[in-house]
mmCIF file of C-alpha atoms in Angstrom:
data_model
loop_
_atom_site.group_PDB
_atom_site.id
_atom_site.type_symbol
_atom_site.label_atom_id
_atom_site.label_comp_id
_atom_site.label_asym_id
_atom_site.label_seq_id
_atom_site.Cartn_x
_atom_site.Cartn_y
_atom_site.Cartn_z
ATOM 1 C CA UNK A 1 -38.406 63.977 -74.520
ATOM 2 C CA UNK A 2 -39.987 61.116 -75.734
ATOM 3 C CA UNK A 3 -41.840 60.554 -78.871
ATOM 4 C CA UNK A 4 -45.041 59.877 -77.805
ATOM 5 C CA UNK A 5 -46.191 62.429 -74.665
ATOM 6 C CA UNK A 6 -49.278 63.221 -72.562
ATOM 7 C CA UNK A 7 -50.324 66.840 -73.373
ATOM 8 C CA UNK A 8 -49.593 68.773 -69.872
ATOM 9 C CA UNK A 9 -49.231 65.288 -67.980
ATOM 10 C CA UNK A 10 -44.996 64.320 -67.724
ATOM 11 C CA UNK A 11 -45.865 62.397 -65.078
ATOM 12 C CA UNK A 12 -48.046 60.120 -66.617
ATOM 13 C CA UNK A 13 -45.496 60.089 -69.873
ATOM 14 C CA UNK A 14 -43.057 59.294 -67.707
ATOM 15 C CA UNK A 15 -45.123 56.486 -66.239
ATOM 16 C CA UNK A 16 -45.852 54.916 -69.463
ATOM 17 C CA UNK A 17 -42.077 55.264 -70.702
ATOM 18 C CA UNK A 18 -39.492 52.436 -69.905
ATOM 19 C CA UNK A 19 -35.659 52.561 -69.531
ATOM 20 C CA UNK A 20 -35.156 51.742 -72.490
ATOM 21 C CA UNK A 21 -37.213 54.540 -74.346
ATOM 22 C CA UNK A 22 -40.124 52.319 -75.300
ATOM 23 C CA UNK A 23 -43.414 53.454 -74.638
ATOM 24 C CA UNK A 24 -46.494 51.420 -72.943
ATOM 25 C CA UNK A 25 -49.930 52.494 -74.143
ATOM 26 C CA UNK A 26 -51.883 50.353 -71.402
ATOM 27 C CA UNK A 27 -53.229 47.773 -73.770
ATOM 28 C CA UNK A 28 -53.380 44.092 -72.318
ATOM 29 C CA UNK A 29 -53.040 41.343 -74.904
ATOM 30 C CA UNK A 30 -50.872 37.967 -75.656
ATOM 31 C CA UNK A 31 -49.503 36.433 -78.890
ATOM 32 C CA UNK A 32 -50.735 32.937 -79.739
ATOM 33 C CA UNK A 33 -48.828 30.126 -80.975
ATOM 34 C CA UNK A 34 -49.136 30.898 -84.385
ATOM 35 C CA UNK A 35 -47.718 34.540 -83.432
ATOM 36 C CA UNK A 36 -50.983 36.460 -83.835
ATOM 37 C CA UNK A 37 -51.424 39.095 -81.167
ATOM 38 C CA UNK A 38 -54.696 39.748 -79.309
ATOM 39 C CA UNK A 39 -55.619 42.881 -77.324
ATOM 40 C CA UNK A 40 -57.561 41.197 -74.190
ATOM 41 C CA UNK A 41 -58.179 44.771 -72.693
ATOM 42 C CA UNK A 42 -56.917 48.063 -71.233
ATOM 43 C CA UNK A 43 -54.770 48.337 -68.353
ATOM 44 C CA UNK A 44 -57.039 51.417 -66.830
ATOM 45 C CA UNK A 45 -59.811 49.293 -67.222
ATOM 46 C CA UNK A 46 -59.183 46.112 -65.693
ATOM 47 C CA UNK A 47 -60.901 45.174 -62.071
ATOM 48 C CA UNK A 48 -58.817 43.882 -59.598
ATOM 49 C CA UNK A 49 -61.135 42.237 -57.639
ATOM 50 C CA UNK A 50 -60.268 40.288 -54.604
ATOM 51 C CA UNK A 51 -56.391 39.884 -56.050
ATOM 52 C CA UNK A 52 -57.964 38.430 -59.023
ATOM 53 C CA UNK A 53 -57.709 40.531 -62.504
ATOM 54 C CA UNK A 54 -60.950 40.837 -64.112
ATOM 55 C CA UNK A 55 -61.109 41.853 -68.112
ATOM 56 C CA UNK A 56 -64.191 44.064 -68.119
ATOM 57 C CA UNK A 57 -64.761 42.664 -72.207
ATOM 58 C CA UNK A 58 -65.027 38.935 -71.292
ATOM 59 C CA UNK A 59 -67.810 39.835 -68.719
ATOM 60 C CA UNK A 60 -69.369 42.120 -71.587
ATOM 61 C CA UNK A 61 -68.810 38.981 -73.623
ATOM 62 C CA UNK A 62 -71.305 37.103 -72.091
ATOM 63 C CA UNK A 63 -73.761 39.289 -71.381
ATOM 64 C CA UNK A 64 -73.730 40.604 -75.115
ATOM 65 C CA UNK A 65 -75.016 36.906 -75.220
ATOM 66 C CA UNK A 66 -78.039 37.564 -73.748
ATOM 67 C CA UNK A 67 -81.119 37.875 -76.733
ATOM 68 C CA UNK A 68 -82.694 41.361 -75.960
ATOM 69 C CA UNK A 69 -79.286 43.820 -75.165
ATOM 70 C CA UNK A 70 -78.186 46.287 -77.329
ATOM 71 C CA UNK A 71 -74.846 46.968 -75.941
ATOM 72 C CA UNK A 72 -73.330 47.202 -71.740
ATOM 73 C CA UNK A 73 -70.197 47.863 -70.540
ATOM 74 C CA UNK A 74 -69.040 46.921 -67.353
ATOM 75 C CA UNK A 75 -66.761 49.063 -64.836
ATOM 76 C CA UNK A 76 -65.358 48.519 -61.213
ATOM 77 C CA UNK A 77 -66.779 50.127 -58.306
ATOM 78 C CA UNK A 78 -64.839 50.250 -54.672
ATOM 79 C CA UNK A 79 -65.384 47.482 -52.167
ATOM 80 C CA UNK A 80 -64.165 47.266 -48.924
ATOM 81 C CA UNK A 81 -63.891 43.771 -48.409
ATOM 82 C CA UNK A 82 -62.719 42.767 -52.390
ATOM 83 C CA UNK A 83 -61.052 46.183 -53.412
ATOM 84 C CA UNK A 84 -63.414 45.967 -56.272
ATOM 85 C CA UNK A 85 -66.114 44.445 -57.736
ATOM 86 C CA UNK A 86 -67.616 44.570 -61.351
ATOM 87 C CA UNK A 87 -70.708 46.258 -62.033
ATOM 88 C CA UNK A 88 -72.711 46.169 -65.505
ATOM 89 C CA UNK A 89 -74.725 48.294 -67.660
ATOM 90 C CA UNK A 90 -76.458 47.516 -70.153
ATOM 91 C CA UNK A 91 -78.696 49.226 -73.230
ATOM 92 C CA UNK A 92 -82.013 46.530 -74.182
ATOM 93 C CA UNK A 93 -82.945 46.411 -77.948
ATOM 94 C CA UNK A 94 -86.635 47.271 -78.126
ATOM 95 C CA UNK A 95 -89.001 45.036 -77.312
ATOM 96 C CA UNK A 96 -86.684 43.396 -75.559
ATOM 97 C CA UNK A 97 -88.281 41.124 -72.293
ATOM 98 C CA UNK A 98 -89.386 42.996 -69.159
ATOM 99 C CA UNK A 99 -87.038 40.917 -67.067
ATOM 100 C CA UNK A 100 -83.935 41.537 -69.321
ATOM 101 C CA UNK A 101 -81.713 42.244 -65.869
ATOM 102 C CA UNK A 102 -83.221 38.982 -64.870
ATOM 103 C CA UNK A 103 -81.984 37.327 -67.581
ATOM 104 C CA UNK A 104 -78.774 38.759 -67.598
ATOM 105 C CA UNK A 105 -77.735 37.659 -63.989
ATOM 106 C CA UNK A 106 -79.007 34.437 -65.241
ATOM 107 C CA UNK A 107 -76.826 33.862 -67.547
ATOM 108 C CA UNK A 108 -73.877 35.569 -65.729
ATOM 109 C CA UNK A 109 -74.099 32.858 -63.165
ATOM 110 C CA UNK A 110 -74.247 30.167 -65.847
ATOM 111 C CA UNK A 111 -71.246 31.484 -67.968
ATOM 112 C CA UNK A 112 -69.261 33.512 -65.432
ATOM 113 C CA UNK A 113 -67.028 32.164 -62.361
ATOM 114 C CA UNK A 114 -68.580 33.678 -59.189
ATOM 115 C CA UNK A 115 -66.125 36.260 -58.977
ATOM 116 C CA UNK A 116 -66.902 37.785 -62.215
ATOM 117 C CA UNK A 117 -70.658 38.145 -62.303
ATOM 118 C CA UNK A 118 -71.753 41.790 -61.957
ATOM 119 C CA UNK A 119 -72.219 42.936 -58.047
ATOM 120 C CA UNK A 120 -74.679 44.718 -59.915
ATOM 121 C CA UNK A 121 -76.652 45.517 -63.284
ATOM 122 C CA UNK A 122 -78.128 48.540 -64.294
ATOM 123 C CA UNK A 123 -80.554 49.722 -67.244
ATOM 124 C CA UNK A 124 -79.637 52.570 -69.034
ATOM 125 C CA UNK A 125 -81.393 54.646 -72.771
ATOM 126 C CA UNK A 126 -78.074 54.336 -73.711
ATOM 127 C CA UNK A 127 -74.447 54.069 -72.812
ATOM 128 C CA UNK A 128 -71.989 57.635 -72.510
ATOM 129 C CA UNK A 129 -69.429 57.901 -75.598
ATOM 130 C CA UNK A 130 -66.657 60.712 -76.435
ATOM 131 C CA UNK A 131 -68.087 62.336 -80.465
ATOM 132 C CA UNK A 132 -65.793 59.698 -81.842
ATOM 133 C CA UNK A 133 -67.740 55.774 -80.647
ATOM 134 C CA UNK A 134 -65.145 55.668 -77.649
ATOM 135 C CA UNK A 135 -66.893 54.760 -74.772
ATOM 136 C CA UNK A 136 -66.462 56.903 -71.516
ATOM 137 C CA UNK A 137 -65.793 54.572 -68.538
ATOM 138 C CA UNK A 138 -65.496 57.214 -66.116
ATOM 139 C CA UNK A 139 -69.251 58.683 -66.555
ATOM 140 C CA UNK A 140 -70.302 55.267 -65.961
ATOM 141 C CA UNK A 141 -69.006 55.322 -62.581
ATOM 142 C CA UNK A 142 -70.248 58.203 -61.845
ATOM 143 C CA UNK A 143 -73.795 56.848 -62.215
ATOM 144 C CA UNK A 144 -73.362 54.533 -59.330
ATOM 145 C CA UNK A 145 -75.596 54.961 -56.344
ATOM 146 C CA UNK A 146 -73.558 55.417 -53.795
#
């Protein structure tokens, strides 16, 4: 067995183990020149959209940008014709400006490539999170209209 498993899931432990015995935890990242390592993302969470990788944080990047939002997070939703797409969420401060969602696909088309501005934005109170900060993708999706 190997040192690291999924309670009750082999399968995915055996997924996530290589021939060699080392173990991936799904964390996306690259080592600059100076050898510093950076985790870009997580595996589960990138969008492949269109046969393009998107990195859900660099789109949350930019819209953190935006004067007025608290926090987003963005997820991928099914598309027939791209496979996915992004779609954001985000949390305003208060008083932030009535046309926040305005602004934010604003300044999405100004900082992001075409194929990484949100298909669509939604306001939320606030965003889901696990008792410990972690933020829970999976709700997220589920409060897509569909």
């Amino acid at each position: 067995m190997a040192p690291f498993a999924y309670h009750k899931a082999p399968e995915k432990t055996a997924a996530r183990t290589l021939p060699q015995g080392w173990q991936t935890f799904g964390d996306i990242g690259h080592v600059d020149a100076e050898g510093y390592l950076y985790l870009t993302d997580r595996l589960d969470d990138m969008i492949l959209s269109g046969g393009v990788n998107l990195y859900p944080q660099e789109i949350e990047a930019a819209i953190r940008e935006v004067p007025g939002v608290w926090d987003c997070a963005v997820v991928g939703i099914a598309d027939e014709d791209f496979g996915e797409r992004p779609v954001a969420f985000v949390v305003a401060e208060r008083n932030a400006a009535d046309d926040l969602l305005d602004a934010v696909r604003r300044h999405c088309a100004q900082r992001l490539g075409r194929f990484k501005q949100p298909h669509a934005i939604h306001a939320l109170d606030s965003l889901p999170r696990s008792p410990t900060g972690k933020l829970l993708r999976r709700r997220l999706r589920e409060l897509i209209p569909r």
